[in-house]
Coordinates of C-alpha atoms in Angstrom, one line a residue:
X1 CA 91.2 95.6 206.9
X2 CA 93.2 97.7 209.2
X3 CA 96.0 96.0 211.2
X4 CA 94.2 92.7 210.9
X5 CA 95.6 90.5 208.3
X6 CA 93.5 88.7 207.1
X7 CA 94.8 84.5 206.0
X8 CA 93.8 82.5 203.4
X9 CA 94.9 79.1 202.7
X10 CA 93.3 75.8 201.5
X11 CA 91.4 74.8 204.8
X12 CA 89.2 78.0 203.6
X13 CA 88.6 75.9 200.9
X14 CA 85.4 74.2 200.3
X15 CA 84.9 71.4 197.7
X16 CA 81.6 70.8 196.6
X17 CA 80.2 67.2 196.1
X18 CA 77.5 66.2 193.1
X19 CA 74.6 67.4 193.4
X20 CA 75.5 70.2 196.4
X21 CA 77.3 71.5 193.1
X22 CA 74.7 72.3 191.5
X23 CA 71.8 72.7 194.7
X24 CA 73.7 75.5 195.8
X25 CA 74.1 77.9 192.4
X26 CA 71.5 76.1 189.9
X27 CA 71.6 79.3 187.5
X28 CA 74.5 78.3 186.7
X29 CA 73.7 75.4 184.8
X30 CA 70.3 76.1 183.9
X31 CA 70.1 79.8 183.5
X32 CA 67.3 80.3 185.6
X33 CA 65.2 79.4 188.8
X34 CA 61.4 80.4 187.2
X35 CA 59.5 78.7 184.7
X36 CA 62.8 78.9 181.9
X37 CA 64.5 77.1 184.0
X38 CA 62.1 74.5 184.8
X39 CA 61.6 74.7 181.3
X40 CA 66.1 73.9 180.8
X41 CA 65.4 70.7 183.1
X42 CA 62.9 69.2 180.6
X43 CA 65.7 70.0 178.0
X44 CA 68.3 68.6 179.7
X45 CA 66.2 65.5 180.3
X46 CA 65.0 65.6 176.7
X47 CA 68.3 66.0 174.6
X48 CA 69.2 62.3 175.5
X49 CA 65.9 61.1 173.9
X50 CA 65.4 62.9 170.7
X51 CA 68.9 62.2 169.7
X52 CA 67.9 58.6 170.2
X53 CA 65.4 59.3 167.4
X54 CA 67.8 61.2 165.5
X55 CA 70.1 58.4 165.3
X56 CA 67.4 56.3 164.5
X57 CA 68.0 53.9 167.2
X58 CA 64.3 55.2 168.3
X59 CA 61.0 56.3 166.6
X60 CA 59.3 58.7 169.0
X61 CA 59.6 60.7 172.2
X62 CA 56.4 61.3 174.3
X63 CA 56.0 64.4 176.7
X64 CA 53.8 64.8 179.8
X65 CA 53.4 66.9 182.1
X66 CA 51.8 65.7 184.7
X67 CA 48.9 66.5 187.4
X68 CA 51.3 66.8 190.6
X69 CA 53.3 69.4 188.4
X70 CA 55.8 66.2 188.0
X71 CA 57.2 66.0 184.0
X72 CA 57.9 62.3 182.3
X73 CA 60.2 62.2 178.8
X74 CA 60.1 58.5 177.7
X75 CA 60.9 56.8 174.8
X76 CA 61.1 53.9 172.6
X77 CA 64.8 53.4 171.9
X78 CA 66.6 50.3 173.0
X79 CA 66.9 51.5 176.8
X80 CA 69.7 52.5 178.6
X81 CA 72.0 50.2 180.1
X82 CA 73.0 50.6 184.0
X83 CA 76.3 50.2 183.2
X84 CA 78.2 51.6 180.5
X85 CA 78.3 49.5 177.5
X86 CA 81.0 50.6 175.5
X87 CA 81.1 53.7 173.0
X88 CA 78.6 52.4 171.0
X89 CA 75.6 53.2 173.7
X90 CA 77.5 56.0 175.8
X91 CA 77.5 55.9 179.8
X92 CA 75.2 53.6 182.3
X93 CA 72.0 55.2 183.0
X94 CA 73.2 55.9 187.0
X95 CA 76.2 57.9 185.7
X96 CA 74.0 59.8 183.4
X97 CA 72.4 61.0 186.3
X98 CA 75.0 61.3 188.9
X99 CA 78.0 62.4 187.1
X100 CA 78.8 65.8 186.1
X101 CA 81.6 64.1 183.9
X102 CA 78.7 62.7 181.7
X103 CA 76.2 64.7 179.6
X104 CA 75.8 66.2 176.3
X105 CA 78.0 65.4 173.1
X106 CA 79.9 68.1 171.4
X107 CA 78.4 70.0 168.4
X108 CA 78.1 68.5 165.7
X109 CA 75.7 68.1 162.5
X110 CA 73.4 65.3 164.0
X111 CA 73.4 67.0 167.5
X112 CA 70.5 69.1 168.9
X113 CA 72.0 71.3 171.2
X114 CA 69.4 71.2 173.7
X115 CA 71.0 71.5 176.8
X116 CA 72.4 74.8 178.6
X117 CA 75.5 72.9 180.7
X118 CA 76.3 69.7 178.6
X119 CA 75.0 68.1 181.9
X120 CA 72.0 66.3 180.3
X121 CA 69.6 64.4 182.7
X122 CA 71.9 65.0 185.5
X123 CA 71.4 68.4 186.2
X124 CA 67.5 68.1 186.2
X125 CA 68.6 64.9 188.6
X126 CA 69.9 67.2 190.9
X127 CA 67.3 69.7 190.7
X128 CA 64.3 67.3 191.0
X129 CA 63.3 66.8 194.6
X130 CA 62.5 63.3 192.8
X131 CA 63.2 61.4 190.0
X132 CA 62.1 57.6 188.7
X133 CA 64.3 55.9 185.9
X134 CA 62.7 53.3 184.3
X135 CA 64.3 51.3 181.9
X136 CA 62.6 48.6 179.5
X137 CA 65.4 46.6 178.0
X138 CA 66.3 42.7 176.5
X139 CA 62.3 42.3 177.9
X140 CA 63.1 43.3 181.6
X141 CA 61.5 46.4 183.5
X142 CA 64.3 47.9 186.1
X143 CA 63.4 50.9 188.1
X144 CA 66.2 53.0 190.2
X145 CA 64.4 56.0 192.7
X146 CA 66.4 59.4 193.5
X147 CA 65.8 62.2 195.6
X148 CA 67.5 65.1 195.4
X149 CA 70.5 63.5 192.8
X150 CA 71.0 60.9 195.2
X151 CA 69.5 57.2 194.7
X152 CA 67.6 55.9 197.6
X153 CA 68.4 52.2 196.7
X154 CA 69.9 50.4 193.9
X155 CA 68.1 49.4 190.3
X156 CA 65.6 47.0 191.4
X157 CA 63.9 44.3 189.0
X158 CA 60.2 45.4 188.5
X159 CA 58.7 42.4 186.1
X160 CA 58.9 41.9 182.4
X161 CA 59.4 44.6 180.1
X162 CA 56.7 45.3 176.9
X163 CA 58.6 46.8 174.7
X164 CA 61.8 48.6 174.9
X165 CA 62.9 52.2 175.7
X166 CA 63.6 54.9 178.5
X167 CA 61.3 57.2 180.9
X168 CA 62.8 59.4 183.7
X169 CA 59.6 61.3 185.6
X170 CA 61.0 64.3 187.5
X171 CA 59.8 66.7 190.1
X172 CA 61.1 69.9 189.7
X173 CA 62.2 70.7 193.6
X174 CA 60.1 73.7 195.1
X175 CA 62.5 74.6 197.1
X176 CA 64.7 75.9 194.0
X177 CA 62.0 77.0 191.6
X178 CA 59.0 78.1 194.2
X179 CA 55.6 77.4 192.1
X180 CA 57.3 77.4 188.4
X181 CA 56.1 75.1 186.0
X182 CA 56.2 73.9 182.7
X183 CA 54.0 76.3 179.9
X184 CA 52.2 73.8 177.2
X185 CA 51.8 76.3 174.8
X186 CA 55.6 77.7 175.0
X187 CA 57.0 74.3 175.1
X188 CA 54.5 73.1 172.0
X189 CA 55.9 76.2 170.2
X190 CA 59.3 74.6 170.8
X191 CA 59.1 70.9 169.7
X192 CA 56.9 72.3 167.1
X193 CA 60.0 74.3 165.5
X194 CA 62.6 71.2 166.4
X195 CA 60.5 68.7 164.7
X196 CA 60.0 71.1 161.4
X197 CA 64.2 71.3 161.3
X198 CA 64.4 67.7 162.0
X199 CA 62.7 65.8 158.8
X200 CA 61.2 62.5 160.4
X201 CA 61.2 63.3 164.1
X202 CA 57.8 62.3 165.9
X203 CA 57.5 63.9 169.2
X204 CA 54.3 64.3 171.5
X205 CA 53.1 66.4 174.0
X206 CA 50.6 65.8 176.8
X207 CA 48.8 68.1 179.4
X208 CA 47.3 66.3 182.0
X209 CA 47.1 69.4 184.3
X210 CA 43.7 71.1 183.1
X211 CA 41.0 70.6 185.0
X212 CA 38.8 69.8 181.8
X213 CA 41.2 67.3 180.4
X214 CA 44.3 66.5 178.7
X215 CA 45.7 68.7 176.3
X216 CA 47.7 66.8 173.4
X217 CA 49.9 67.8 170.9
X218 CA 52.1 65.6 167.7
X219 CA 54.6 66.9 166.0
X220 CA 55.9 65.1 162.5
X221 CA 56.7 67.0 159.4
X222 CA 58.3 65.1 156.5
X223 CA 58.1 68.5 154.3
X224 CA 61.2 69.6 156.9
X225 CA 61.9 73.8 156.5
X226 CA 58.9 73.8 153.8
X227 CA 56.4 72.7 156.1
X228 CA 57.9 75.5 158.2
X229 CA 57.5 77.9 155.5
X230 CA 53.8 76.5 154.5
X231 CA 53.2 77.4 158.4
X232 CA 54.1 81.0 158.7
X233 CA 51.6 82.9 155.6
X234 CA 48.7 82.9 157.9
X235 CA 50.3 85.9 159.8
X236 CA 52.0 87.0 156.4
X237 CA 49.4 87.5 153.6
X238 CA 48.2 86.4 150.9
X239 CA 51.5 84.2 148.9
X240 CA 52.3 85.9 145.5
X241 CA 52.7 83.1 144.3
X242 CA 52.0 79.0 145.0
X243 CA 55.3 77.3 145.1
X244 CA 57.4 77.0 147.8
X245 CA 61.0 77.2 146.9
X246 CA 63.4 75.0 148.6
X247 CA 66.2 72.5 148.7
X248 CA 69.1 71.2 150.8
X249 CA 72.7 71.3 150.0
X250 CA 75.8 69.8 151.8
X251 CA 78.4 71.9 151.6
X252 CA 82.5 70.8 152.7
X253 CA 83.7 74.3 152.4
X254 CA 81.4 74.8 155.6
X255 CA 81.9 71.3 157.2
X256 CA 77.7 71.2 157.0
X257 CA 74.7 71.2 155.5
X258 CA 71.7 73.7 154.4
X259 CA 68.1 73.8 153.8
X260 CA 66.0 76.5 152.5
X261 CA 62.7 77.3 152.2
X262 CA 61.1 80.7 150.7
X263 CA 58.1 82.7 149.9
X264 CA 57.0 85.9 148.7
X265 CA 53.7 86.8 150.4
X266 CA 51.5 89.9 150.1
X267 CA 52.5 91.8 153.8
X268 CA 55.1 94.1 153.7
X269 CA 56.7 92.2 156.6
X270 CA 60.0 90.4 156.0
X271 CA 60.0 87.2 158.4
X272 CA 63.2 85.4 158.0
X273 CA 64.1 82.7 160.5
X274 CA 67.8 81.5 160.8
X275 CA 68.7 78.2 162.9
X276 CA 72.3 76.3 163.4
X277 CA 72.2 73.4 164.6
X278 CA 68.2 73.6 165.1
X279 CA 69.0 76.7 167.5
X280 CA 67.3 79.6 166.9
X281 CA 69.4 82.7 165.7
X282 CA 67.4 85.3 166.7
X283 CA 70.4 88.2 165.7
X284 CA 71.0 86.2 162.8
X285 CA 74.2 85.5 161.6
X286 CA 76.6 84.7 158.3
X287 CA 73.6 82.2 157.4
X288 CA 71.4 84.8 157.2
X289 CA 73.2 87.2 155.4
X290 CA 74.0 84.8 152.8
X291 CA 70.5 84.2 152.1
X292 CA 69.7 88.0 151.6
X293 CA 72.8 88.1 149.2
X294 CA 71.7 85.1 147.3
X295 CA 67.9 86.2 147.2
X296 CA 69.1 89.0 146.0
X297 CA 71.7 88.2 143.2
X298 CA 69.3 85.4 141.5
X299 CA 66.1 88.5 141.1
X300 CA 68.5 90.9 140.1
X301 CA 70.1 88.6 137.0
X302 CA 67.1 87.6 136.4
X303 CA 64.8 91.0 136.0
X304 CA 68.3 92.1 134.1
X305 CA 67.8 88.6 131.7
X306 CA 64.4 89.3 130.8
X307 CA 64.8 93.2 130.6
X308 CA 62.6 94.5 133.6
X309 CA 65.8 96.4 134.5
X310 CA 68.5 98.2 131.8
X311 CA 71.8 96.6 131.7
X312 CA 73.3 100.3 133.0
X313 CA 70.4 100.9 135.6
X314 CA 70.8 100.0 139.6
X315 CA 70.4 97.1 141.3
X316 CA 66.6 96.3 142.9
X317 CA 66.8 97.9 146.3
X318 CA 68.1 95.5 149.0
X319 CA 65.1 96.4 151.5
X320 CA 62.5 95.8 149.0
X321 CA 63.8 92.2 147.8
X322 CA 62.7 90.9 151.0
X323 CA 60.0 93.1 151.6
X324 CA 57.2 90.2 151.9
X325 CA 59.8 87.2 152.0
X326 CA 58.6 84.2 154.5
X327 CA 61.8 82.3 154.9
X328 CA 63.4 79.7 156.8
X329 CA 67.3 78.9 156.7
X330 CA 68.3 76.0 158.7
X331 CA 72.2 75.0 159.0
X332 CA 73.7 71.7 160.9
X333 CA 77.4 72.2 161.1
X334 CA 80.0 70.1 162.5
X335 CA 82.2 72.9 164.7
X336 CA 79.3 75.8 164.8
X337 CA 80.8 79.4 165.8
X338 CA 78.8 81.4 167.5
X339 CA 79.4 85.2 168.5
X340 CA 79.4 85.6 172.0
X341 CA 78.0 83.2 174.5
X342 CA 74.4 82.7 173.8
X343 CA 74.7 81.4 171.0
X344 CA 72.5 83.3 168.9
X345 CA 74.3 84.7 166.5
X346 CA 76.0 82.6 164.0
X347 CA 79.9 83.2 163.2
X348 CA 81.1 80.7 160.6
X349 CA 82.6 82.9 158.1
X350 CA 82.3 80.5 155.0
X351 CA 78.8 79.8 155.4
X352 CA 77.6 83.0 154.3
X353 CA 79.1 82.2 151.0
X354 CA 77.6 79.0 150.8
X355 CA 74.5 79.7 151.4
X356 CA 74.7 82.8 149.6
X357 CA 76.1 80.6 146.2
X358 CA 73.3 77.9 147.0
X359 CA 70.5 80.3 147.3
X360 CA 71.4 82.2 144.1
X361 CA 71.7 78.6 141.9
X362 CA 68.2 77.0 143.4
X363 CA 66.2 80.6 143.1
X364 CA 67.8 81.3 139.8
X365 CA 67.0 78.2 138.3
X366 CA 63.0 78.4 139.7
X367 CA 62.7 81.9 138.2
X368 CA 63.6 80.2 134.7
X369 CA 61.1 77.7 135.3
X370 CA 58.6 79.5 136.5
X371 CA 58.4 82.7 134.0
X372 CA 54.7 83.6 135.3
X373 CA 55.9 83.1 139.1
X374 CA 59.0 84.9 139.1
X375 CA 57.1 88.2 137.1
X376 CA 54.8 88.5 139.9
X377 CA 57.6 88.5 142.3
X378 CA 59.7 91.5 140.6
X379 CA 56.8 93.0 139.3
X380 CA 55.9 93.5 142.7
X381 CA 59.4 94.2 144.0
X382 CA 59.7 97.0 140.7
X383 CA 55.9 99.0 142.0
X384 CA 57.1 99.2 145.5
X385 CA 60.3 101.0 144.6
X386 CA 59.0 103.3 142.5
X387 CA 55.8 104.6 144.9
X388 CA 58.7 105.5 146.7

């Protein structure tokens, strides 16, 4: 700097307004200025509604993707009121969009933790060279236009409403994301997954961009993480044997709950899946390990029980226990720890031996019940080993 000092004070200062906030360094709230990211503002957008299933206050929530590369998320709840209505229904719809004060809840159990900032629809508000709220609600049809974040007019009356519920239709703005745009079959793969974790939820997906026709998808599984399971063998082998084993458990020692689901199959893959909080764990996590442990306390005291093994010999070898295993382990905690900031590890040190406890109980007690079953599974567990 030489001789020249250099001042800094507050006029050097610049505070940003909603939505230059945002315009100006978007990654920072949605990770991303390419397809992910356009992928975040359908999240964002999309968070409000499914919890609005979730809390059963609505039935479904319908997907499209539309021609123009615009995306609407509506559904069937009781609509969102333009002004806040007390804590009962959360903020007004216009300071849902406009207010970075407003967005997600805070983890809990019953959240899905689908968006990046906590910033809900109002970060895809901002980032949307357009966006149209509609609002069905006590049988009047209001609609409220914004550009950029900002409204062009106030909520105007636009006739009776059929029905109740909520659609925003967004345009994801080129100048931030260029030619990006939604992918139908990574976004099915998503809602796929989210409605297996979530027993009950009915979400649908619409393509009306190919040239040939709409693409649909509907997702509803009542069988929750066994209809997950049931899913996976096609790329896994032949199942060694029919049942799938699974239950939930709350659990206060971990402030949550659990559900399992397991199956041995014929590959030599392992494929276990962890989710907290219906977020994928891709490094896994205490959850995980908990499940290993429990897998493989309930086949060792049971190959011990009925003899397969001596009392003085080792224990079946930890690789070759889940050698084969299709499993899913799904936790919804109320104050999730995560290790670092991606959240895709999971932390909470006493659900490991929770899950661990649980998983050695419910297997343990299908081995006894299933004698033929649960022979085929060590049986298969005891040849591996010793080819080795």
């Amino acid at each position: 700097m030489g001789n020249e000092a250099r001042e800094y004070d507050a006029s050097h200062i610049k505070v940003l307004e909603w939505p230059e906030a945002v315009r100006m360094r978007p990654g920072m709230y949605i990770g991303s200025t390419g397809e992910r990211g356009v992928h975040q503002l359908l999240f964002e957008v999309a968070d409000r509604a499914v919890h609005e299933v979730l809390s059963g206050r609505a039935g479904s929530v319908g997907v499209t993707f539309l021609a123009d590369g615009g995306v609407r998320v509506t559904d069937d709840g009781p609509g969102v009121a333009f002004t806040a209505a007390g804590n009962t229904e959360g903020p007004g719809l216009e300071a849902l969009l406009t207010e970075s004060s407003f967005g997600g809840r805070p983890d809990d159990r019953h959240a899905v933790a689908m968006t990046l900032s906590g910033l809900g629809p109002a970060v895809a508000n901002a980032l949307s060279s357009r966006l149209t709220a509609e609002v069905r609600r006590e049988g009047v049809r209001w609609v409220q236009e914004y550009v950029r974040g900002v409204a062009v007019a106030p909520p105007t009356v636009a006739g009776p409403a059929t029905g109740s519920g909520t659609t925003l239709t967004f345009q994801p703005d080129v100048t931030v994301f260029g030619e990006a745009q939604c992918s139908f079959a990574v976004l099915a793969e998503y809602f796929r997954e989210l409605a297996f974790l979530n027993r009950g939820l009915d979400i649908s997906l619409t393509d009306e961009r190919p040239p040939g026709g709409p693409q649909v998808a509907r997702f509803r599984f009542l069988g929750g993480v066994r209809d997950f399971v049931l899913s996976l063998p096609a790329r896994a082998g032949t199942p060694v044997h029919t049942d799938v084993i699974g239950f939930e458990r709350e659990d206060p020692r971990m402030a949550g709950t659990m559900e399992v689901a397991l199956r041995w199959c014929g590959s030599s893959e392992e494929r276990i899946r962890g989710f907290a909080n219906s977020g994928a764990t891709p490094y896994g996590g205490t959850h995980e390990v908990g499940l290993r442990e429990g897998v493989a306390a309930a086949l060792d005291a049971y190959a011990r029980g009925r003899r397969m093994l001596s009392a003085e010999g080792p224990d079946l070898d930890a690789d070759r226990i889940t050698e084969g295993l299709t499993a899913v382990v799904s936790v919804k905690l109320d104050r999730p720890e995560f290790v670092g900031a991606t959240r895709r590890e999971l932390g909470n040190a006493p659900v490991r031996g929770c899950v661990g406890e649980a998983v050695r109980e419910h297997l343990g007690a299908w081995l006894e019940e299933n004698p033929e079953q649960a022979t085929a599974v060590v049986d298969r567990i005891l040849r591996a080993e010793a080819l080795d």
